[in-house]
mmCIF file of C-alpha atoms and ligand atoms in Angstrom:
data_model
loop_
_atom_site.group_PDB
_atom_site.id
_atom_site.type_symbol
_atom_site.label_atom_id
_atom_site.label_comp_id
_atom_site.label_asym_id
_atom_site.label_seq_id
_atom_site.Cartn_x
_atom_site.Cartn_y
_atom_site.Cartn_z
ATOM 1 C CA UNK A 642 146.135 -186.723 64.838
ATOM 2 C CA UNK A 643 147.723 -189.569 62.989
ATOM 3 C CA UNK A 644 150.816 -188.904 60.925
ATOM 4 C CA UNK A 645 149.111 -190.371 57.786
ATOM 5 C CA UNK A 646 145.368 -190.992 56.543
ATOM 6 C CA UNK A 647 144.050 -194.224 57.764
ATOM 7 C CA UNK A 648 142.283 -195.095 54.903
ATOM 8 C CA UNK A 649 145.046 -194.275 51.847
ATOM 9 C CA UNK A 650 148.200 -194.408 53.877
ATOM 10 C CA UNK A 651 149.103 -191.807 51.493
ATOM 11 C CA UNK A 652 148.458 -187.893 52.800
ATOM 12 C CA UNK A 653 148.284 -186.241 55.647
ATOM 13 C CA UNK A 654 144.822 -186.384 57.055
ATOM 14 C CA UNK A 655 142.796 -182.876 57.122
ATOM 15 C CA UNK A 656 139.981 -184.321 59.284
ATOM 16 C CA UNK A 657 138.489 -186.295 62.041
ATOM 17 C CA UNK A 658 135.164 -188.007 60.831
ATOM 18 C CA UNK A 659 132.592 -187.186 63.438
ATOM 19 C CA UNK A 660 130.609 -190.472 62.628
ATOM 20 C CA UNK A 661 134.037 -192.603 62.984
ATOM 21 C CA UNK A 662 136.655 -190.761 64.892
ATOM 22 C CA UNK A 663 139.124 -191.973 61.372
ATOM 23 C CA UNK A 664 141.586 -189.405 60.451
ATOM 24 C CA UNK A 665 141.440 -189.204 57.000
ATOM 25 C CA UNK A 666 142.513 -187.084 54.033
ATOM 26 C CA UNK A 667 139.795 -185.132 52.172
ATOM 27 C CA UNK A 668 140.206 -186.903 49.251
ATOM 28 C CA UNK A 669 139.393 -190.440 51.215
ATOM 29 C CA UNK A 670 136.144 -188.410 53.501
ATOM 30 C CA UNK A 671 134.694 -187.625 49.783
ATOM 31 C CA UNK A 672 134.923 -191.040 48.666
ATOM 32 C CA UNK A 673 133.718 -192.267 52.141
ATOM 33 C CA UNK A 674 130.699 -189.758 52.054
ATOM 34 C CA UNK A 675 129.551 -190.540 48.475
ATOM 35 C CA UNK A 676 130.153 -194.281 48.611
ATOM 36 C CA UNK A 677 127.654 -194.622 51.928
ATOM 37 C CA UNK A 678 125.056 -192.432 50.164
ATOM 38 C CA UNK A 679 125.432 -194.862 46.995
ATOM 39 C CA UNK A 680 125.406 -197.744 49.015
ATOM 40 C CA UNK A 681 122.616 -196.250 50.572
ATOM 41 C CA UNK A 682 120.602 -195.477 47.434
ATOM 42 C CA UNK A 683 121.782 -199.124 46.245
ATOM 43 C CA UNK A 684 120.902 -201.651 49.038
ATOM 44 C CA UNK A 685 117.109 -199.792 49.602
ATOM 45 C CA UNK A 686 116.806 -200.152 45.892
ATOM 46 C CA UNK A 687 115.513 -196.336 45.717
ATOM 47 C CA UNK A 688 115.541 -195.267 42.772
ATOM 48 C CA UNK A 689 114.715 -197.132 39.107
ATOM 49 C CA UNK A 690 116.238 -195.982 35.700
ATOM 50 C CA UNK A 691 114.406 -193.622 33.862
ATOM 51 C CA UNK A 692 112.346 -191.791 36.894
ATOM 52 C CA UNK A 693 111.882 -187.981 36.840
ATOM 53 C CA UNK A 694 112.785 -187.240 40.621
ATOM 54 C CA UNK A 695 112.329 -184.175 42.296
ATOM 55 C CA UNK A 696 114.712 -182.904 44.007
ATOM 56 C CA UNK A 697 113.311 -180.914 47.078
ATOM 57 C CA UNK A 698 115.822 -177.630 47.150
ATOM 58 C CA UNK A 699 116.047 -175.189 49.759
ATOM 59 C CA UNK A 700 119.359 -173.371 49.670
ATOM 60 C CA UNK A 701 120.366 -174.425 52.760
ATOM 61 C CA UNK A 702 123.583 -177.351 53.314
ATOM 62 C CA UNK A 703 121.814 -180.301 53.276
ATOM 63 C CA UNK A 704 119.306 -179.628 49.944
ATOM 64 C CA UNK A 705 122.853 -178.751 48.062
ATOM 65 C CA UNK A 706 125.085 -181.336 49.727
ATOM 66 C CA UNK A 707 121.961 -183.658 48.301
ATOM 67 C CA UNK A 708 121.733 -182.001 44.563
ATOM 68 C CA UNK A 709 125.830 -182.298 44.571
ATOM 69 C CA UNK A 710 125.490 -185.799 45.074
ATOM 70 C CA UNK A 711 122.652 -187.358 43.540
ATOM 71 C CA UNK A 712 124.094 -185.462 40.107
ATOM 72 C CA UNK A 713 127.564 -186.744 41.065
ATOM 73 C CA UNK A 714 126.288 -190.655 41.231
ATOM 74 C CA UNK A 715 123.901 -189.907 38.739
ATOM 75 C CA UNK A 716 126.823 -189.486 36.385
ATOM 76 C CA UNK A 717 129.167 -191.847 38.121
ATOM 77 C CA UNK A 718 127.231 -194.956 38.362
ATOM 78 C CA UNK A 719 124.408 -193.994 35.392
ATOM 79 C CA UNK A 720 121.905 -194.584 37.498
ATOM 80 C CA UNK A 721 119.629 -192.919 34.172
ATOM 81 C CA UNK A 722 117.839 -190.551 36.921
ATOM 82 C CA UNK A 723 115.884 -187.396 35.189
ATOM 83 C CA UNK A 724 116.756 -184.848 38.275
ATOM 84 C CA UNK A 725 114.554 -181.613 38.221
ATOM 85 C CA UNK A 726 115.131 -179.282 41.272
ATOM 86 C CA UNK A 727 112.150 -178.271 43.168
ATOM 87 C CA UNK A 728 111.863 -175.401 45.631
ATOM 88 C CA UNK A 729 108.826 -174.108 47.683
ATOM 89 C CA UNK A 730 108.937 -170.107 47.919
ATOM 90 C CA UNK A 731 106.910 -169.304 51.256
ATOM 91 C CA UNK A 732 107.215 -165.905 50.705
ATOM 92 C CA UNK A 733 109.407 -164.978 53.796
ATOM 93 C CA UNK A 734 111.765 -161.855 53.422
ATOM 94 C CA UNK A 735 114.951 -161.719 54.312
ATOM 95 C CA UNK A 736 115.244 -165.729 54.206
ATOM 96 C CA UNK A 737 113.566 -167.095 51.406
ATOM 97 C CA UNK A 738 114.739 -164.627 49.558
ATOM 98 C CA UNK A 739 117.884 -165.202 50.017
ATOM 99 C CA UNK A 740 118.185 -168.515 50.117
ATOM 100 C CA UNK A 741 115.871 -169.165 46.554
ATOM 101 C CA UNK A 742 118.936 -167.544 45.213
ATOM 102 C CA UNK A 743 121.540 -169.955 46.393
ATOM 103 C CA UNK A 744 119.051 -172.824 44.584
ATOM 104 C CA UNK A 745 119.102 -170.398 41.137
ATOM 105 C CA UNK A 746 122.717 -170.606 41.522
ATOM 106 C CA UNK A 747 122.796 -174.243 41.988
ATOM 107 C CA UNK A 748 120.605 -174.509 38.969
ATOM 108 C CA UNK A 749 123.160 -172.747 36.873
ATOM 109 C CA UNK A 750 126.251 -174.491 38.395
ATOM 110 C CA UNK A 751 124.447 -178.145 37.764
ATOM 111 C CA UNK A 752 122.753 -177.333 34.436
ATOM 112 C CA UNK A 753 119.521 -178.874 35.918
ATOM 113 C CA UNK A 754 115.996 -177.801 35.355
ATOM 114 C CA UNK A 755 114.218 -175.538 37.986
ATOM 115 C CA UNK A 756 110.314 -174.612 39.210
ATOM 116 C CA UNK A 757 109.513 -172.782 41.952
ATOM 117 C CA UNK A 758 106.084 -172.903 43.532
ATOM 118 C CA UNK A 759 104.892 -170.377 45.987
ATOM 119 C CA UNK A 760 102.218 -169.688 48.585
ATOM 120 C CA UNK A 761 101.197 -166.765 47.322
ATOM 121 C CA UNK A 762 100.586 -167.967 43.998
ATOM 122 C CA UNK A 763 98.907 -171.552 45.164
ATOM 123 C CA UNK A 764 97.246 -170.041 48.332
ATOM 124 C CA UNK A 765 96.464 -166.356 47.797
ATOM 125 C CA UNK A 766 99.331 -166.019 51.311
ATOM 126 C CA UNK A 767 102.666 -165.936 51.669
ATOM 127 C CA UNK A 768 103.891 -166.644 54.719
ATOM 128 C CA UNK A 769 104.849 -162.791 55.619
ATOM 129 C CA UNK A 770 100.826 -162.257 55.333
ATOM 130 C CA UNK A 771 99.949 -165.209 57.086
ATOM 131 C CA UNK A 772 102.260 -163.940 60.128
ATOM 132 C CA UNK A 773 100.922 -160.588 60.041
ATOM 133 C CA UNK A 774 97.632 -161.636 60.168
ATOM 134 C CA UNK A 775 97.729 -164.642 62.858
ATOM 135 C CA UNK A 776 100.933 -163.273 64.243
ATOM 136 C CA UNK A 777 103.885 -165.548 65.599
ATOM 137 C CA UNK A 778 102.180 -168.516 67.043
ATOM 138 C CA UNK A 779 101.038 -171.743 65.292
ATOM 139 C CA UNK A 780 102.641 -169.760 61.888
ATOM 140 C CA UNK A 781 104.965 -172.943 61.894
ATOM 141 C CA UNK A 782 101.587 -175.466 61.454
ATOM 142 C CA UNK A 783 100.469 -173.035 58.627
ATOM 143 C CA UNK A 784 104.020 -173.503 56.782
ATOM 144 C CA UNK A 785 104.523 -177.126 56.961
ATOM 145 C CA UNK A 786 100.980 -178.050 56.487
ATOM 146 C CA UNK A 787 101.414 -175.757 53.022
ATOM 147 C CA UNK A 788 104.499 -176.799 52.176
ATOM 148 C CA UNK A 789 103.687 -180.348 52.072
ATOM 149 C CA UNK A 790 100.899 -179.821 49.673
ATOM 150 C CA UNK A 791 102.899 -177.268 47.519
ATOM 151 C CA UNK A 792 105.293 -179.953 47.383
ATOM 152 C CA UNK A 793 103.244 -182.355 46.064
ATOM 153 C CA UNK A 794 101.963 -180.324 43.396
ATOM 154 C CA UNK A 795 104.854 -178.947 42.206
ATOM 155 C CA UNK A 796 106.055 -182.588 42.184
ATOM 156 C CA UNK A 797 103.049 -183.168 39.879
ATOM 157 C CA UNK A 798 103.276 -180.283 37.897
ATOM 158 C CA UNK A 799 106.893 -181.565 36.647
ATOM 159 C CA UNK A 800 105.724 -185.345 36.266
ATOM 160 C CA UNK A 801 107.843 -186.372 38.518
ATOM 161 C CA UNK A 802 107.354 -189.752 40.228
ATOM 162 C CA UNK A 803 108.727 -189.153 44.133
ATOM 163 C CA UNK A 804 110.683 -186.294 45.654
ATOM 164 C CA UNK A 805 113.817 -186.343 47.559
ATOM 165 C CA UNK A 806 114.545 -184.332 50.499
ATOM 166 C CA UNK A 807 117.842 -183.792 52.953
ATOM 167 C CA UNK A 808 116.823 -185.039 55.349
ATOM 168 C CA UNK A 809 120.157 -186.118 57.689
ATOM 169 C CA UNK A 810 121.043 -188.196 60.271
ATOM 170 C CA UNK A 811 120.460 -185.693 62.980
ATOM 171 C CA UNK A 812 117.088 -184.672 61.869
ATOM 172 C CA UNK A 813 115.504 -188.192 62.059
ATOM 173 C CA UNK A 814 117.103 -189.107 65.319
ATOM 174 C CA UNK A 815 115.735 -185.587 66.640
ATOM 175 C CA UNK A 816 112.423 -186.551 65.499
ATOM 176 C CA UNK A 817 112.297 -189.962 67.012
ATOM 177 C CA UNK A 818 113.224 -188.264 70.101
ATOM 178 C CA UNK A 819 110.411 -185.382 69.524
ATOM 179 C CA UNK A 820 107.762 -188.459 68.721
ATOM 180 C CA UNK A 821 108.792 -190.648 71.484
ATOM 181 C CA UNK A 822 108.233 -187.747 74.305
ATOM 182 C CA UNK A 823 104.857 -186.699 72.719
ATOM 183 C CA UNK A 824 103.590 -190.554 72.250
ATOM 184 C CA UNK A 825 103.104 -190.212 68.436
ATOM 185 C CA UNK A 826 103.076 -193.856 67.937
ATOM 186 C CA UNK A 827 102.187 -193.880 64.660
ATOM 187 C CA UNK A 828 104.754 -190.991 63.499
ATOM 188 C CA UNK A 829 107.219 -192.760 66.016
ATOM 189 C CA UNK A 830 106.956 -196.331 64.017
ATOM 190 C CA UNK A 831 107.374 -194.290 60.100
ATOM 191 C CA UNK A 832 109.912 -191.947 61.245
ATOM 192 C CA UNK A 833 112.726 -193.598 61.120
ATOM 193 C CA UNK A 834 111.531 -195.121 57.485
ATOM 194 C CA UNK A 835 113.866 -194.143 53.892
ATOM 195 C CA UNK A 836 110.739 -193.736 52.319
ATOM 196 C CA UNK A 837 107.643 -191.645 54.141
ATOM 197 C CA UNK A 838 104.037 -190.712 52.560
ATOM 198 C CA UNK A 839 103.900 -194.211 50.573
ATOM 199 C CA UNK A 840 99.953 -193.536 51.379
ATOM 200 C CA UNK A 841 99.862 -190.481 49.703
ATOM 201 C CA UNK A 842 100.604 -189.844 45.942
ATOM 202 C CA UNK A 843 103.764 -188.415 46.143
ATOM 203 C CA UNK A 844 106.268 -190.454 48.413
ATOM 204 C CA UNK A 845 109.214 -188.747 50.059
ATOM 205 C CA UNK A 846 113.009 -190.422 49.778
ATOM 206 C CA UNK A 847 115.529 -189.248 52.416
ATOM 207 C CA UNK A 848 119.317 -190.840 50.977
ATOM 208 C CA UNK A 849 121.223 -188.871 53.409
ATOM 209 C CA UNK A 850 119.683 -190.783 56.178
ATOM 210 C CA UNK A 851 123.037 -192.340 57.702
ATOM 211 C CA UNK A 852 125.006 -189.068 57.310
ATOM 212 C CA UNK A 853 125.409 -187.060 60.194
ATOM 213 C CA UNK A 854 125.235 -183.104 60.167
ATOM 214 C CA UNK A 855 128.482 -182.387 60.638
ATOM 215 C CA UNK A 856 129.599 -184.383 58.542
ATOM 216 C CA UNK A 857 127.246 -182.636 55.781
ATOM 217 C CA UNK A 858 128.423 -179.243 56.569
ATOM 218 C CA UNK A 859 132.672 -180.239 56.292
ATOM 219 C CA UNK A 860 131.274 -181.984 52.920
ATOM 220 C CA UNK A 861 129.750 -178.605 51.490
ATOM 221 C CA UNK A 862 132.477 -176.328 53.425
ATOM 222 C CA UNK A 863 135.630 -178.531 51.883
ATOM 223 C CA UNK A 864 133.777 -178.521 48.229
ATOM 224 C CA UNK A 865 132.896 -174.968 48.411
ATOM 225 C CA UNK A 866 129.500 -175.894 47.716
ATOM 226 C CA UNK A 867 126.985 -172.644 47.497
ATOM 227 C CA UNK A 868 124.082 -172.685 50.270
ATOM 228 C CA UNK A 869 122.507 -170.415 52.573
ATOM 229 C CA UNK A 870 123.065 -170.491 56.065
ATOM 230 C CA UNK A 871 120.684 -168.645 57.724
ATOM 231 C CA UNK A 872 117.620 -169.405 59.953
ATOM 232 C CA UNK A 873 114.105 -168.765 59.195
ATOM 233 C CA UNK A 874 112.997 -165.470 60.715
ATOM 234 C CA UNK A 875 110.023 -166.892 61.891
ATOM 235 C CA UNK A 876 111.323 -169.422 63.423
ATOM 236 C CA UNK A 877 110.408 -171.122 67.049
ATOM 237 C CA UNK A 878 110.363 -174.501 66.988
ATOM 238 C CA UNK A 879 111.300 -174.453 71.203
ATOM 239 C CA UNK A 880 110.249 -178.460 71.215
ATOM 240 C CA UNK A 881 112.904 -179.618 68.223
ATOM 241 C CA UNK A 882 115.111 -177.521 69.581
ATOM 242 C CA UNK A 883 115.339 -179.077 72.903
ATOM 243 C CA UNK A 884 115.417 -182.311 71.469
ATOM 244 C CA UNK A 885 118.520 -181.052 69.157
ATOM 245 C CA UNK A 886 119.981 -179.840 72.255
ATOM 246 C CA UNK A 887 119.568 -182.750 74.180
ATOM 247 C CA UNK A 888 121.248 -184.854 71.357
ATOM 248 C CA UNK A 889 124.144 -182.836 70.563
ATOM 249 C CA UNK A 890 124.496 -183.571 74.571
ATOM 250 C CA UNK A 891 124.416 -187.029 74.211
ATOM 251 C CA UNK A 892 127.166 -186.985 70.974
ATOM 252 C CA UNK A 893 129.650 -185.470 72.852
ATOM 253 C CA UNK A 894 129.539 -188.346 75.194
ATOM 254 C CA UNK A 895 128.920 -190.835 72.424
ATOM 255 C CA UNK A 896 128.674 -189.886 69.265
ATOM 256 C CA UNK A 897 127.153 -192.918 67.919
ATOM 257 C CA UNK A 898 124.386 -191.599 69.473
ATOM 258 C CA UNK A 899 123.035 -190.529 66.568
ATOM 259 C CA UNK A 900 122.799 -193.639 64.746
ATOM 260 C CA UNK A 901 121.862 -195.946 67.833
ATOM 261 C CA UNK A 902 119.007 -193.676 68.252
ATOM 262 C CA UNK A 903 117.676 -194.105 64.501
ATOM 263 C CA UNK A 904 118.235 -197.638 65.239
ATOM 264 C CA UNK A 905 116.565 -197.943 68.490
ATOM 265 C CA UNK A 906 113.399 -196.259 66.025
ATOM 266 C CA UNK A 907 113.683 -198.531 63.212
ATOM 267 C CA UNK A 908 113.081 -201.676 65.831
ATOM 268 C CA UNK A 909 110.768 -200.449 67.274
ATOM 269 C CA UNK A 910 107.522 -202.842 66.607
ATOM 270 C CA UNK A 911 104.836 -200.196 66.958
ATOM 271 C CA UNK A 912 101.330 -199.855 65.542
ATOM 272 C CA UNK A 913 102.274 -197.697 62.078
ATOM 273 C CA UNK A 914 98.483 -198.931 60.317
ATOM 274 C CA UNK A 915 97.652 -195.128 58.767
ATOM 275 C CA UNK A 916 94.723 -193.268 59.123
ATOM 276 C CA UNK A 917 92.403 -193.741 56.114
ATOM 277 C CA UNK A 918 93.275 -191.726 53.036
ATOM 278 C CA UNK A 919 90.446 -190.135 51.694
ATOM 279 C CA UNK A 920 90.687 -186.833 49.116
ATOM 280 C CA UNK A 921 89.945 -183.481 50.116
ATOM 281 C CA UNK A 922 85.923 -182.641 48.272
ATOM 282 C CA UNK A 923 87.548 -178.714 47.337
ATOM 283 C CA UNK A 924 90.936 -179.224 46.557
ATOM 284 C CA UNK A 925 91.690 -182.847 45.539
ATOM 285 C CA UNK A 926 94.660 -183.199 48.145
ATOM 286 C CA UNK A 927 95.638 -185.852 50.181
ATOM 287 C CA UNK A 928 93.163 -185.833 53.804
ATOM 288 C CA UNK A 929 91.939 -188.123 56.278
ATOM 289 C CA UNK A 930 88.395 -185.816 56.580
ATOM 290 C CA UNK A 931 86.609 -184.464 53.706
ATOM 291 C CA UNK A 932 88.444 -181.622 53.537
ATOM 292 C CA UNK A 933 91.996 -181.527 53.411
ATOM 293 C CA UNK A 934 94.295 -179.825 56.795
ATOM 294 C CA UNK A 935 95.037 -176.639 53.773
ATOM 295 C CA UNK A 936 91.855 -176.178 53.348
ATOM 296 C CA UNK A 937 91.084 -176.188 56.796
ATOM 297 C CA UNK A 938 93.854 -173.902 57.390
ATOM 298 C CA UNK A 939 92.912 -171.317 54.114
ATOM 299 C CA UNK A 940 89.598 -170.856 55.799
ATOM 300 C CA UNK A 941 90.567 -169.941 58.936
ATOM 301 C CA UNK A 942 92.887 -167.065 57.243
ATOM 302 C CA UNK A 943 90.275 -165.917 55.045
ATOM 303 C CA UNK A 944 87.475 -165.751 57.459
HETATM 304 FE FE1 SF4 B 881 108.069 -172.060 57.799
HETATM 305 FE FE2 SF4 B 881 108.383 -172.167 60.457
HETATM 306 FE FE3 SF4 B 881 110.210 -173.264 58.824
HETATM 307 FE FE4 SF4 B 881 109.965 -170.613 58.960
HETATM 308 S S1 SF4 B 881 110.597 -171.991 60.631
HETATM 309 S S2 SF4 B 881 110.158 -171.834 57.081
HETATM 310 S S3 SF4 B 881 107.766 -170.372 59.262
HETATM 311 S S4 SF4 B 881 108.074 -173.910 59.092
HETATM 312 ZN ZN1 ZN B 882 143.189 -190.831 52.383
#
């Protein structure tokens, strides 16, 4: 390593950026990490002064590496954001659990207001019923199809006007991958985008886009930020996996990889025209049919 940082010139440097290969002090990968997120936030114009945004929390690194910073450029650059912390509690022991008390934590620690909405209270199923009953196939469709709506809801419930999620680096470049091998045009061509779900009434913001994961975790791990690390119990996933396998591959030979992949997505020139947004006739939710993919779902469970 170099004898001094390459940014300050000043300290020693305590680490290698994965994104850059710069050795750089910690004080000078801070600045670095919150700067691109600002610049981020800045140049997509994402956010307006005065919005109530909700702030999609999990427990896990990248939900708290995101509530660190948008209340640390909140404050530092007034951007006059009302943040409100939202978490989804899918009623999985032994995880959510857990991990709902990292975000209570957070709450406390950031002085920010907190609701919790949960399956069993919006569905009548929490995801430890849903997997007894169906078992440990498809439970995955069940849980994000729910979790978008509870989202959205909760969202509403707190009058807030878009939610923000964690989504990093690594995550959209899996999921261009994921959509390219399964010809998902249409997911392929909004993947890559800052801002998904425009068509529905509660869009989704992703300002850790540029930042890779490991980046994200020597962010939280220097700052001793408080998050959960532990997988879902239920979880399979087998085709994002391979696709996160096959691109941690590909960084160690190049880890630009990441980002030239995210780029490859965002030129893409593909056929993105939605499918036609119609509301679900029970529940009032976002569909494309007359009744929404919950609903669908909720009958199947309670047949
Ligand atoms: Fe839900 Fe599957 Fe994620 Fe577990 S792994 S939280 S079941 S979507
Ligand atoms: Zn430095």
């Amino acid at each position: 390593m170099q004898r001094s940082c390459e940014i300050c010139h000043q300290t020693k440097p305590a680490v290698k950026r994965p994104k850059t290969g710069q050795a750089i002090c910690k004080p000078c990968f801070y600045n670095c990490i919150e700067e691109e997120v600002h610049y981020t936030i800045q140049s997509t114009n994402l956010f307006h002064r005065g919005e109530t945004i909700a702030i999609g929390a999990s427990g896990g690194k990248d939900s708290t590496v995101l509530i660190h910073l948008l209340h640390l450029l909140n404050q530092k650059y007034d951007y006059g954001l009302n943040l409100h912390l939202l978490a989804v509690d899918e009623g999985i022991k032994g995880y959510r659990d857990d991990s709902l008390e990292a975000v209570k934590r957070n709450q406390i620690k950031y002085s920010l207001p907190l609701t919790i909405v949960s399956y069993e209270e919006l569905y009548g199923w929490s995801m430890d019923k849903i997997v007894g009953k169906i078992g440990l196939t498809n439970n995955c469709t069940y849980c994000g199809v729910f979790r978008r709506q509870a989202l959205d809801k909760g969202a509403k419930m707190i009058g807030a006007e878009k939610i923000v999620t964690g989504h990093n680096a690594d995550d959209i470049a899996e999921t261009v991958l994921m959509n390219f091998l399964r010809g998902d045009h249409f997911r392929l061509g909004k993947c890559t985008e800052i801002i998904t779900g425009e068509e529905g009434n509660m869009p989704r913001y992703k300002p850790l886009k540029y930042l890779y994961e490991k980046e994200i975790v020597l962010y939280a791990h220097f700052l001793k930020l408080d998050y959960f690390s532990t997988e879902c119990v239920y979880s399979p996933n087998a085709y994002r996996g391979f696709a996160r396998e096959f691109l941690k591959e590909l960084e160690k030979v190049c880890p630009r990889a990441v980002l030239d992949i995210i780029h490859s997505g965002e030129m893409l020139d593909v056929n993105t025209n939605p499918p036609d947004k119609l509301t679900c006739q029970r529940c009032g939710g976002v569909s494309s049919n007359k009744l929404c993919k919950a609903c669908l779902l909720l009958d199947k469970l309670n047949e």
